[in-house]
Short mmCIF file of C-alpha atoms in Angstrom, two decimals:
data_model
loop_
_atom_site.label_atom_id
_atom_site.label_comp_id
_atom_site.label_asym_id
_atom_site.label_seq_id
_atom_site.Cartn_x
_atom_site.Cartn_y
_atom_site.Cartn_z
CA UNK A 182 116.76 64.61 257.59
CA UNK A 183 117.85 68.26 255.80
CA UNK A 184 119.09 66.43 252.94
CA UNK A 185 116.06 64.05 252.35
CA UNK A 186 114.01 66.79 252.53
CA UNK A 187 116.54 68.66 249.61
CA UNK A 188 116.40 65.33 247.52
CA UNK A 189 112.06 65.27 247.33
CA UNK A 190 112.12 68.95 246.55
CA UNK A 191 114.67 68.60 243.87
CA UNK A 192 112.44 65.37 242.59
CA UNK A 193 109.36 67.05 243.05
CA UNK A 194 111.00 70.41 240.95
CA UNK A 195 112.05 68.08 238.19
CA UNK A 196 108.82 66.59 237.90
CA UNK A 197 106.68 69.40 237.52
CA UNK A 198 109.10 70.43 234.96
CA UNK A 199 108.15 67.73 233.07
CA UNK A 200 104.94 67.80 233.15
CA UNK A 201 104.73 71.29 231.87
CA UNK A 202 107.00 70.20 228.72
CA UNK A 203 104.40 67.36 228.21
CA UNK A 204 101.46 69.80 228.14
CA UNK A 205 103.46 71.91 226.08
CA UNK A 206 103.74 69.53 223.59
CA UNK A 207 100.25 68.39 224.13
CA UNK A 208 99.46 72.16 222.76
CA UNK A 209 101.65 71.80 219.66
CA UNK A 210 100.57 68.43 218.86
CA UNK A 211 97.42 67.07 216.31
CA UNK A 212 94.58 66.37 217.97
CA UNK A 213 95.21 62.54 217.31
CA UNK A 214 97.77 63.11 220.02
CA UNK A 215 95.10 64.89 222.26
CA UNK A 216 94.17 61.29 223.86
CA UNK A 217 97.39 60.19 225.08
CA UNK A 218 98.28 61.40 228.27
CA UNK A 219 101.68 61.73 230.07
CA UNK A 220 102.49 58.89 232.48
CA UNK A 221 104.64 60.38 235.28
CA UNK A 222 106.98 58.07 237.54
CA UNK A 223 107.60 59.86 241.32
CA UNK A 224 110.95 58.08 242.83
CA UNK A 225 110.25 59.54 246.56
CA UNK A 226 112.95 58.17 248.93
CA UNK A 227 111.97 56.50 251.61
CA UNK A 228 110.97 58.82 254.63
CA UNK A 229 108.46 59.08 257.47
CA UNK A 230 105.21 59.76 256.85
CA UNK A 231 103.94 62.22 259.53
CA UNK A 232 101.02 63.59 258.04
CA UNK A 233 98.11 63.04 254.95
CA UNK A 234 99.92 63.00 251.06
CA UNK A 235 97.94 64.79 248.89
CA UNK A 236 98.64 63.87 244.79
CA UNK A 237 96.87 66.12 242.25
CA UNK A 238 96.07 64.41 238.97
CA UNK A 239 96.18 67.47 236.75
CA UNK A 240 100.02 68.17 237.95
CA UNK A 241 101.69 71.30 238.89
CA UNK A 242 100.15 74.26 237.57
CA UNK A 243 102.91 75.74 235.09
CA UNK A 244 104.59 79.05 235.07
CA UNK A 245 103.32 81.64 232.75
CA UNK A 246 106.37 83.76 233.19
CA UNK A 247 109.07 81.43 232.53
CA UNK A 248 110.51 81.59 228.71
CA UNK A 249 111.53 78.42 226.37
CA UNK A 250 113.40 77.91 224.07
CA UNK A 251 110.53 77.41 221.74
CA UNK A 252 109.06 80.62 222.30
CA UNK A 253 111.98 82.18 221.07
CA UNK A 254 112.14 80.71 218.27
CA UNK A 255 108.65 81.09 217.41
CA UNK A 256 109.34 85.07 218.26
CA UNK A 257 112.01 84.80 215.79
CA UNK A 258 109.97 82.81 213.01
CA UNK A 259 106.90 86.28 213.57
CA UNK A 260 109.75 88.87 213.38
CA UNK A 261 111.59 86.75 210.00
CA UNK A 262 108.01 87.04 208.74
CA UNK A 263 107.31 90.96 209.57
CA UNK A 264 110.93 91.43 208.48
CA UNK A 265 109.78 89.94 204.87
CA UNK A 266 106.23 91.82 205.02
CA UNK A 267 108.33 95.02 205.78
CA UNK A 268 111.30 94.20 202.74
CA UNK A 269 108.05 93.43 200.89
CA UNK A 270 106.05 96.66 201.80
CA UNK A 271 109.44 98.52 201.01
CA UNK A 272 109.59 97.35 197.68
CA UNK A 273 106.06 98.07 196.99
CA UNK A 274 106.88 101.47 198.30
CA UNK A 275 109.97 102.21 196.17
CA UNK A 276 107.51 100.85 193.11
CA UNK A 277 104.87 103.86 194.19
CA UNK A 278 107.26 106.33 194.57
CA UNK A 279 108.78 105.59 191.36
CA UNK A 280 105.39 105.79 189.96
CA UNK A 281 104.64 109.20 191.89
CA UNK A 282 107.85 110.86 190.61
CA UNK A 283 106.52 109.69 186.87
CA UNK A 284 103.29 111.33 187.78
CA UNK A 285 105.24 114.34 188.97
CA UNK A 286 107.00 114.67 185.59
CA UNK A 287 103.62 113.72 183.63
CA UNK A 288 101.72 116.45 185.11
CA UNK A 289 104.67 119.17 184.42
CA UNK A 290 104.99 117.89 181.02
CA UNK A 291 101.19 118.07 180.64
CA UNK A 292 101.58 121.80 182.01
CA UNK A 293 104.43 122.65 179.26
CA UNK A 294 102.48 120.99 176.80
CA UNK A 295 99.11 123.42 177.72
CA UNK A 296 101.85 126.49 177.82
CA UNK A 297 102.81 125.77 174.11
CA UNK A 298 99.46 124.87 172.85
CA UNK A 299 98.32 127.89 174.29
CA UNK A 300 101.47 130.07 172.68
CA UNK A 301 100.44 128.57 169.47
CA UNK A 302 96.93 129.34 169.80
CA UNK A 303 98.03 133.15 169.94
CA UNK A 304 100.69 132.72 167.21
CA UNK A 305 97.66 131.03 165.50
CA UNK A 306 95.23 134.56 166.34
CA UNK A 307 97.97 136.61 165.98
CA UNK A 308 98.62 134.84 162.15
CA UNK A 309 94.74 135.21 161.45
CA UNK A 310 94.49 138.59 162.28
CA UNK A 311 98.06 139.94 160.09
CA UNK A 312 96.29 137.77 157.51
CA UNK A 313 93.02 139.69 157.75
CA UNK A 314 95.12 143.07 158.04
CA UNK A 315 96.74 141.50 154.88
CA UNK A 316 93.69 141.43 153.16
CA UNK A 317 92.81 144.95 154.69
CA UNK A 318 95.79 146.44 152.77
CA UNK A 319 95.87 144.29 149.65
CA UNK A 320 92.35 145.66 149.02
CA UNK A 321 93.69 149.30 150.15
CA UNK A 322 96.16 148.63 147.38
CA UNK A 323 93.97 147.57 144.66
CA UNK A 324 91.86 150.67 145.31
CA UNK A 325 95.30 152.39 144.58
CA UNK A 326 96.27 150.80 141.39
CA UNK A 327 92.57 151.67 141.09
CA UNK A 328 93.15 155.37 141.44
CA UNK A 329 96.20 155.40 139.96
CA UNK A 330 95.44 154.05 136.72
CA UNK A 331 92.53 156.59 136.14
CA UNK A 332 94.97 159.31 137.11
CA UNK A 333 97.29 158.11 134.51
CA UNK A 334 94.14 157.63 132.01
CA UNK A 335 93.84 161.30 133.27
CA UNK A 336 97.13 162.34 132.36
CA UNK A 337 97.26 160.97 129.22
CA UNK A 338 94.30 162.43 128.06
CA UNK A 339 96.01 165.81 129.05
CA UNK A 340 99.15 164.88 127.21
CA UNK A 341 97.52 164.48 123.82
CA UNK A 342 95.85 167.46 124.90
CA UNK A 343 98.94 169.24 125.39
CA UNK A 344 100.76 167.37 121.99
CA UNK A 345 97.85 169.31 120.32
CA UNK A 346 98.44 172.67 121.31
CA UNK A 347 102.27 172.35 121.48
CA UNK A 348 101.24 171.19 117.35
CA UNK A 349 99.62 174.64 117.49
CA UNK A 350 102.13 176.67 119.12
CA UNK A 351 104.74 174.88 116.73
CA UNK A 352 102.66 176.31 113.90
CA UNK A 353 102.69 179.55 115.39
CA UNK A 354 106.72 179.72 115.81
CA UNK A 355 107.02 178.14 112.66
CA UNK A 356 105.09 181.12 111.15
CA UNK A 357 106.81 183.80 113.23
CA UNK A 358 110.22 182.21 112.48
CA UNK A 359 109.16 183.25 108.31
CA UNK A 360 108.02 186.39 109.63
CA UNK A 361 110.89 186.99 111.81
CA UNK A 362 113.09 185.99 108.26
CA UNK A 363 111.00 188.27 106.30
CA UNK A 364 111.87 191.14 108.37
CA UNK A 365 115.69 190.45 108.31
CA UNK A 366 115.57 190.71 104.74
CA UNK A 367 113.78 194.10 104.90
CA UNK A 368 116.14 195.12 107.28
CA UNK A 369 118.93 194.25 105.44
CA UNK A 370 117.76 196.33 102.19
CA UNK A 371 116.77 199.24 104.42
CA UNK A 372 119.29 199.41 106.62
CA UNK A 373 122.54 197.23 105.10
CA UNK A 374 124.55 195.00 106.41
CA UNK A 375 127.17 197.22 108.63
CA UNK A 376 124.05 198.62 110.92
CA UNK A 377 123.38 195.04 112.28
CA UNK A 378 124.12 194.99 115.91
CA UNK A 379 127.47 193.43 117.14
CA UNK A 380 128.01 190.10 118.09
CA UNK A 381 130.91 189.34 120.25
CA UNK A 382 134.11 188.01 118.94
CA UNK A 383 134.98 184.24 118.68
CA UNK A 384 137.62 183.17 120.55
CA UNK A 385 140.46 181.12 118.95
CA UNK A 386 139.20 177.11 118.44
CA UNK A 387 142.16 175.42 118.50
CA UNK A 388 144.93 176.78 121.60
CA UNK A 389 148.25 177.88 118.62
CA UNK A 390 150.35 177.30 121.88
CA UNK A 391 150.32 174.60 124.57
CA UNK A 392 151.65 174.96 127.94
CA UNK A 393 154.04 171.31 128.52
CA UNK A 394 152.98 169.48 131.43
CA UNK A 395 155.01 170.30 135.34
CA UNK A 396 153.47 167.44 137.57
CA UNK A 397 151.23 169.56 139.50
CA UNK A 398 148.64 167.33 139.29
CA UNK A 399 149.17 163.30 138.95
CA UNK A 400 146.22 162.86 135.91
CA UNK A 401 147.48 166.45 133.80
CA UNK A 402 145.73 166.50 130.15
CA UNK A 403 148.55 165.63 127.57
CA UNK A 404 148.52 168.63 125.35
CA UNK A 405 148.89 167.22 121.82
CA UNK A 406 146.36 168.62 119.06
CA UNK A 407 146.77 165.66 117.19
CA UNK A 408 145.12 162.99 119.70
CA UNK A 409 141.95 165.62 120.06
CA UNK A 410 138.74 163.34 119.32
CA UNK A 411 135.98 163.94 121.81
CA UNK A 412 132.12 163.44 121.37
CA UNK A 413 129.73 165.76 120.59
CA UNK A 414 127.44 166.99 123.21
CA UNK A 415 123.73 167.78 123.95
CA UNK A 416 122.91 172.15 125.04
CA UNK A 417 121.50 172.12 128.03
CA UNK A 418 119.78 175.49 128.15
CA UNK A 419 117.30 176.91 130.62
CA UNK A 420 115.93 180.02 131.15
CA UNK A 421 117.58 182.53 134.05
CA UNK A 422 115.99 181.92 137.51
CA UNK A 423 115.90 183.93 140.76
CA UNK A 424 116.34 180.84 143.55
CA UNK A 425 119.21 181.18 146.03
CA UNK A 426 121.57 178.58 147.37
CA UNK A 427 119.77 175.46 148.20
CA UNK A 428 120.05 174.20 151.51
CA UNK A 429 122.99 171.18 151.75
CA UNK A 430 122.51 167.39 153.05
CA UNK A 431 122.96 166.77 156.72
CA UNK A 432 126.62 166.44 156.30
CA UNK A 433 127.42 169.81 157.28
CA UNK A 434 130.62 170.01 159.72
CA UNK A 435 129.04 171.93 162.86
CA UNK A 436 132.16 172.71 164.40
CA UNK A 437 133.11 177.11 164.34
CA UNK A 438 132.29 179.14 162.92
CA UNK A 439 136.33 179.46 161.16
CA UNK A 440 137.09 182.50 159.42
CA UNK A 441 138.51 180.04 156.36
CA UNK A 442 139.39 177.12 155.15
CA UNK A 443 142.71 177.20 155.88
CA UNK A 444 141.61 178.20 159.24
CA UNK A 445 139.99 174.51 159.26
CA UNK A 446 142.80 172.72 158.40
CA UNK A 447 144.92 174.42 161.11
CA UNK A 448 142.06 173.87 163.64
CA UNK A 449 142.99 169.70 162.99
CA UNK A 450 140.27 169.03 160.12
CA UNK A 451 142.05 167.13 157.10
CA UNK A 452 138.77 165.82 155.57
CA UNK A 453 137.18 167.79 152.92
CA UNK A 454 133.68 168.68 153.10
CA UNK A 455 131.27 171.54 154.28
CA UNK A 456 132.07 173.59 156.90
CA UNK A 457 131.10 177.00 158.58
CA UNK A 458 132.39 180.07 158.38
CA UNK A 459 132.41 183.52 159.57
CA UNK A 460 133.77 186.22 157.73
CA UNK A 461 135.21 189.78 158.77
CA UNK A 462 132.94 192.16 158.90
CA UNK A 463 130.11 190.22 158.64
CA UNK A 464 127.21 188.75 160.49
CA UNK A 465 126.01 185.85 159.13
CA UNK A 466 127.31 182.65 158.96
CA UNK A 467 128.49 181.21 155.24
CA UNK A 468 128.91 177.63 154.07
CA UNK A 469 131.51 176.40 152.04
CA UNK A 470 133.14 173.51 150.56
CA UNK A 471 136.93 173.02 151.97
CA UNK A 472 138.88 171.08 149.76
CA UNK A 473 142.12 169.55 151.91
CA UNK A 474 142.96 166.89 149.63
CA UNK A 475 144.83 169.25 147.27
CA UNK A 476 148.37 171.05 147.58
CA UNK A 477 148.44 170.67 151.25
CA UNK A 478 144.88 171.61 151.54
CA UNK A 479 143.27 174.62 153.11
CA UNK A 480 141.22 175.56 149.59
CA UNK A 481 138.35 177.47 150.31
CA UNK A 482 136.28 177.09 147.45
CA UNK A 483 133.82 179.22 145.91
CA UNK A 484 132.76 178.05 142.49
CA UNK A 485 131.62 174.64 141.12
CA UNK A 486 130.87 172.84 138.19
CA UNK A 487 131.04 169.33 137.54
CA UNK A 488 127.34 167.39 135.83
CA UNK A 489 124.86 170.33 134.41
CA UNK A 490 122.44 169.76 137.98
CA UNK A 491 122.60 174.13 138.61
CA UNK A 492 121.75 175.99 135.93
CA UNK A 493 124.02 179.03 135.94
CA UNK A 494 122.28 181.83 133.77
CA UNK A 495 121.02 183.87 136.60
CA UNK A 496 120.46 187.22 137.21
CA UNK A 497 122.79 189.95 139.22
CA UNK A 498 120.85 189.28 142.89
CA UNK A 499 121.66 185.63 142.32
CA UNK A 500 125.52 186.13 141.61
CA UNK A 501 125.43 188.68 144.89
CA UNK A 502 124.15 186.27 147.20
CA UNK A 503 124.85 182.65 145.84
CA UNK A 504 122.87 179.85 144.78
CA UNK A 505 123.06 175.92 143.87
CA UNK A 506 124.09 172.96 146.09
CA UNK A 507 127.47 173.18 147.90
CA UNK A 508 128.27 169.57 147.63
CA UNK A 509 127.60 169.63 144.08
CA UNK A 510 127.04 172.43 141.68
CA UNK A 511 127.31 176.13 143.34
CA UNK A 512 128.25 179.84 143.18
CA UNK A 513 129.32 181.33 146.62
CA UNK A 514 127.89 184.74 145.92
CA UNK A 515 129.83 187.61 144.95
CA UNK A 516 129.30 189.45 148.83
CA UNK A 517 130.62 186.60 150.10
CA UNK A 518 133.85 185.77 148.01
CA UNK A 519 134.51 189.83 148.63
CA UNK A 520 134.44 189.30 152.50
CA UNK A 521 136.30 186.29 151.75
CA UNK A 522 139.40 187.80 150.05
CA UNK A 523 139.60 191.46 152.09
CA UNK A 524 140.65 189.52 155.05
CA UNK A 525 144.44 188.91 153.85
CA UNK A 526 146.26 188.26 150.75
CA UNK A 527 144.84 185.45 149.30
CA UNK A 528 145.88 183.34 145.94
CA UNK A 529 143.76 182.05 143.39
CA UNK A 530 143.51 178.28 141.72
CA UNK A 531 141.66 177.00 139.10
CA UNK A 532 140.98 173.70 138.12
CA UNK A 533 140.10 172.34 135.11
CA UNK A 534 139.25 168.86 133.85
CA UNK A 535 138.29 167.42 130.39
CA UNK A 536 136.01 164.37 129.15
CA UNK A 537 138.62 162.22 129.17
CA UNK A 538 139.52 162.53 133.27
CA UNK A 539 142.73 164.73 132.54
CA UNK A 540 143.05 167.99 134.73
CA UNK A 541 145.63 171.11 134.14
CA UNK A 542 145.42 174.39 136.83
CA UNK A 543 146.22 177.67 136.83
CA UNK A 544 147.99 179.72 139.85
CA UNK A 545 147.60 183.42 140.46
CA UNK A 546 149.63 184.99 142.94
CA UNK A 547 147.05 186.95 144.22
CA UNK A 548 142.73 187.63 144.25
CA UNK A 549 140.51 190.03 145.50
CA UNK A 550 137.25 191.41 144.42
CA UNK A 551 136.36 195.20 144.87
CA UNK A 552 133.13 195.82 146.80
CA UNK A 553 129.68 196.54 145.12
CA UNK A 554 129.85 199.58 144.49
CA UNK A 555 132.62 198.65 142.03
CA UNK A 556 130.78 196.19 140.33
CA UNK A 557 133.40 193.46 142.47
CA UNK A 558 135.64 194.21 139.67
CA UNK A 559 138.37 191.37 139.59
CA UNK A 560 142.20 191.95 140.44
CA UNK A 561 144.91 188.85 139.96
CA UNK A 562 148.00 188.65 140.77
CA UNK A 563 150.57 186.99 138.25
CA UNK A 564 149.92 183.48 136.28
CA UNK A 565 151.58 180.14 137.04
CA UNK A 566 150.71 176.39 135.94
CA UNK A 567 149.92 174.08 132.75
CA UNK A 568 146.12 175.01 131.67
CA UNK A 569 147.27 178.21 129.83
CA UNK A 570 146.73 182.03 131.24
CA UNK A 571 143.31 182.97 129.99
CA UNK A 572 141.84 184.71 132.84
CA UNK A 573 144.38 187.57 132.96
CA UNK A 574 142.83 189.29 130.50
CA UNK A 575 139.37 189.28 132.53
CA UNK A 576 142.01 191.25 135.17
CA UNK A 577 140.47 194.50 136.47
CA UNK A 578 136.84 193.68 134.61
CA UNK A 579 133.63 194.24 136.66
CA UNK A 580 131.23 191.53 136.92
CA UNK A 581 128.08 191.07 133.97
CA UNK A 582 124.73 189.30 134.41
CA UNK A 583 122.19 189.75 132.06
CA UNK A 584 120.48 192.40 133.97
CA UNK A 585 123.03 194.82 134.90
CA UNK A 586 125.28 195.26 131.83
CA UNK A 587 129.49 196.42 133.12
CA UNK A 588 131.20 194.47 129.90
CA UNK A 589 132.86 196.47 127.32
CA UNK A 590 131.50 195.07 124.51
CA UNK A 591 128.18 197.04 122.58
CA UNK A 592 126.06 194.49 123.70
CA UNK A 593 125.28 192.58 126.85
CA UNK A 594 128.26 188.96 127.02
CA UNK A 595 126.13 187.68 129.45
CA UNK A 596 123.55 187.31 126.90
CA UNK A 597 125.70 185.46 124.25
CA UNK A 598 127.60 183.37 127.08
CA UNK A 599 124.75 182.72 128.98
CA UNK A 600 125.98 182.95 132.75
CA UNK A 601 127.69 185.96 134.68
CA UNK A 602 131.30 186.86 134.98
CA UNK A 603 134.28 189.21 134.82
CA UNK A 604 133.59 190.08 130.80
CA UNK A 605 136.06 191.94 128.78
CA UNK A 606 134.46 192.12 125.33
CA UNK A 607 133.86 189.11 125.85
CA UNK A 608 136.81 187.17 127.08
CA UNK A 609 139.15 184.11 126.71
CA UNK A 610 137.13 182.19 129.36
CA UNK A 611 133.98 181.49 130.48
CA UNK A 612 133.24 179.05 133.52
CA UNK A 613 129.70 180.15 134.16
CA UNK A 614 128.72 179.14 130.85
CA UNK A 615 126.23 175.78 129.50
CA UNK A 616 127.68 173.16 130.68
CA UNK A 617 127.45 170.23 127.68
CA UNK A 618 127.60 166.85 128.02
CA UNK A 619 130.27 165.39 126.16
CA UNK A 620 132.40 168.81 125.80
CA UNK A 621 131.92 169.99 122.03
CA UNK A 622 129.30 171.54 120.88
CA UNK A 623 128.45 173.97 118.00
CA UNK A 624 126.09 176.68 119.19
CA UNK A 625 125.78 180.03 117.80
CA UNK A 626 127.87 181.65 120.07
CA UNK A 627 130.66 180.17 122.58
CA UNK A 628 128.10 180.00 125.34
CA UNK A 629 130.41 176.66 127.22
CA UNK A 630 132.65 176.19 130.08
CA UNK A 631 135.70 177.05 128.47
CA UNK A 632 138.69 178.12 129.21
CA UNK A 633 140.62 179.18 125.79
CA UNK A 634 144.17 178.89 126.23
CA UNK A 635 143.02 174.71 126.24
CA UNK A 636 140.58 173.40 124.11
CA UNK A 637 139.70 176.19 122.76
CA UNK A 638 136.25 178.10 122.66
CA UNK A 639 133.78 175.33 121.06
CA UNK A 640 134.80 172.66 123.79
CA UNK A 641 133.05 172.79 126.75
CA UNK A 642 135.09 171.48 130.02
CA UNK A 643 133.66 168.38 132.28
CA UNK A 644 134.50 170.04 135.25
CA UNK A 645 135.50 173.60 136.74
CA UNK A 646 136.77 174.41 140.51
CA UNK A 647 137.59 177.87 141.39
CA UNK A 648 139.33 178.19 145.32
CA UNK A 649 141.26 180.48 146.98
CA UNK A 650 143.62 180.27 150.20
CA UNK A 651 145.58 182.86 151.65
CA UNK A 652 148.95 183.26 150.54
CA UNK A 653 152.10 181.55 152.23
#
């Protein structure tokens, strides 16, 4: 009886199962398929009846809960779809984002952009307003030329002014100069020719003797009379003036004060140049030129000439205390060189150089000045070199300018040699003299830089150093 029972359960379990597949597929089907309707076929074995049968027509009612085969593969058909929405939603994603990143870059190149249009804007202001300043100063300089060429309308108005009375004056001179040659005459028929007053003596034109050449210096003058052929010269002549030594460019060694130049050079200077220094005795500071390029160097040198800049016909105050330009054309002042040479035995050099870039020296063993009082009378030592001795007999002279008179001649060298020096009656040199461009000249009296013993007294030298350093 158990396993009859078993048997109609399992029937009955197999039946409703079918009949929920068949409404199942009633649901999926068209509704042309809505009309037929599921046949069902019991196969009940045979058993006793003990009680009513009951038979429902609609079936077994089926179970929600249970999960088909079906259903899973419609889950899988939603999620295949929401997988391709997503892959599609992604790519419409990476498309914005790509477009976002463009926007990104659009907006900071709009920002550069409005950075440069606004730099040019202010390159563009800044262009207008140096234009307008432009303007500003153009006009400021047309105003000038303005002003200036009225000025000059000015001036040359007073220069034909001025050509008019220099006309004048020229009449007057002209006039005195027949006076003037009037009254020579009547002098010379009152008084004669012997009562004239004294000129001083030339000096020798042409050097009879020639020192030969020793190598002292690597571009000596060749001393032969014969090769002699140098220009003629303009006179440079000014009137004497009373300004002191002019104050030298900003290339003034600081370093010292050194009691000398040779002081410098064993301090560790080997450049020439201006330097400080501090004599004995003294209290103020002096500057020089210190020439180290020469004989081992230590040259302190005190005297300059070299282009016609200083002019050198000056009175005695001016010779005492010094005047010109020490990196060009100078005189170190008499007071000085004196403090100078008292501090130790010192030696003298001269150096001399033509028009034609040649130079010759000459040595003296030793130099000193005497002090004021004395008139600095000069004292040398013994001659050595190639340029001739013509300073020796200047040896124990006192200093001339043309205001205080200590020459031996009647009248005043310093007058007919225009510049100051150690005059005999007058001398064999003369290296405060004119200096003349081109080295000859033919003025009344020898009035050059020359130096006797070469070239004679009518040919003025190019340049002239005079140094001193103390003695080895």
């Amino acid at each position: 009886m158990r396993g009859v029972t078993c048997w109609m359960w399992a029937v009955l379990f197999l039946s409703a199962w079918d009949l929920v597949l068949c409404h199942l597929r009633r649901r999926r089907s068209s509704g042309a398929d809505d009309a037929k309707k599921c046949a069902y076929t019991f196969l009940i074995p045979q058993q006793k009846i003990t009680g009513p049968i009951c038979a429902s027509a609609t079936g077994p009612e089926p179970d929600k809960d249970r999960v088909t085969r079906m259903d899973i593969s419609d889950v899988r058909e939603v999620l295949s779809k929401q997988r391709r929405e997503i892959e599609t939603l992604q790519l419409v994603v990476d498309v914005d984002g790509n477009l976002v990143n463009e926007m990104k870059l659009l907006r900071k190149e709009s920002r550069n952009m409005n950075s440069r249009v606004t730099q040019l804007y202010m390159q563009l202001l800044h262009e207008i307003i140096r234009k307008r300043d432009n303007s500003l100063e153009l006009a400021q300089l047309e105003n000038r030329v303005l002003n200036a060429t009225s000025e000059m309308l000015r001036l040359a108005s007073r220069y034909k002014e001025l050509e008019l009375r220099f006309s004048q004056l020229a009449a007057v001179v002209n006039n005195q100069s027949v006076l003037i040659s009037a009254l020579e005459e009547q002098c010379l028929h009152t008084y004669g020719r012997q009562e004239l007053p004294a000129v001083p003596p030339l000096v020798q034109v042409v050097p009879e003797n020639i020192p030969p050449n020793n190598g002292r210096f690597t571009n000596e003058i060749q001393h032969n009379n014969n090769n002699r052929a140098f220009p003629r010269g303009s006179r440079m002549d000014a009137p004497p003036t009373t300004s002191t030594l002019a104050v030298p460019p900003p290339t003034l060694n600081t370093e010292g004060p050194f009691k000398d130049c040779f002081q410098v050079r064993q301090a560790g200077h080997t450049s020439s140049g201006m330097y400080l220094l501090k004599t004995e005795g003294s209290e103020g500071l002096i500057q020089v030129w210190c020439e180290h390029g020469l004989d081992n160097g230590g040259w302190t040198v005190f005297q300059r000439r070299r282009d016609g800049s200083v002019n050198f016909f000056r009175n005695w105050e001016n010779y005492k205390k010094g005047f010109g330009n020490i990196d060009s054309e100078y005189w170190l002042g008499l007071e000085n060189i004196y403090n100078l040479a008292k501090q130790g035995d010192y030696q003298l050099l001269v150096e001399l150089e033509d028009w034609v870039g040649k130079k010759v020296y000459a040595e003296y063993s030793s130099f000193h000045l005497e002090a004021e009082s004395e008139a600095y009378r000069l004292r040398l030592g013994t001659y050595q070199g190639n340029a001739g001795d013509s300073l020796s007999s200047h040896n124990g002279k006192p200093f001339t300018t043309l205001d205080r008179d200590k020459d031996a001649f009647s009248g005043n060298c310093a007058h007919f040699h225009k510049g100051g020096w150690w005059y005999n009656a007058c001398g064999q040199t003369n290296l405060n003299g004119v200096w003349y461009s081109g080295g000859v000249y033919r003025s009344k009296f020898q009035d050059g830089i020359f130096w006797a013993d070469y070239g004679g007294g009518f040919y003025s030298l190019k340049s002239v150093r005079m140094m001193i350093r103390p003695i080895d």
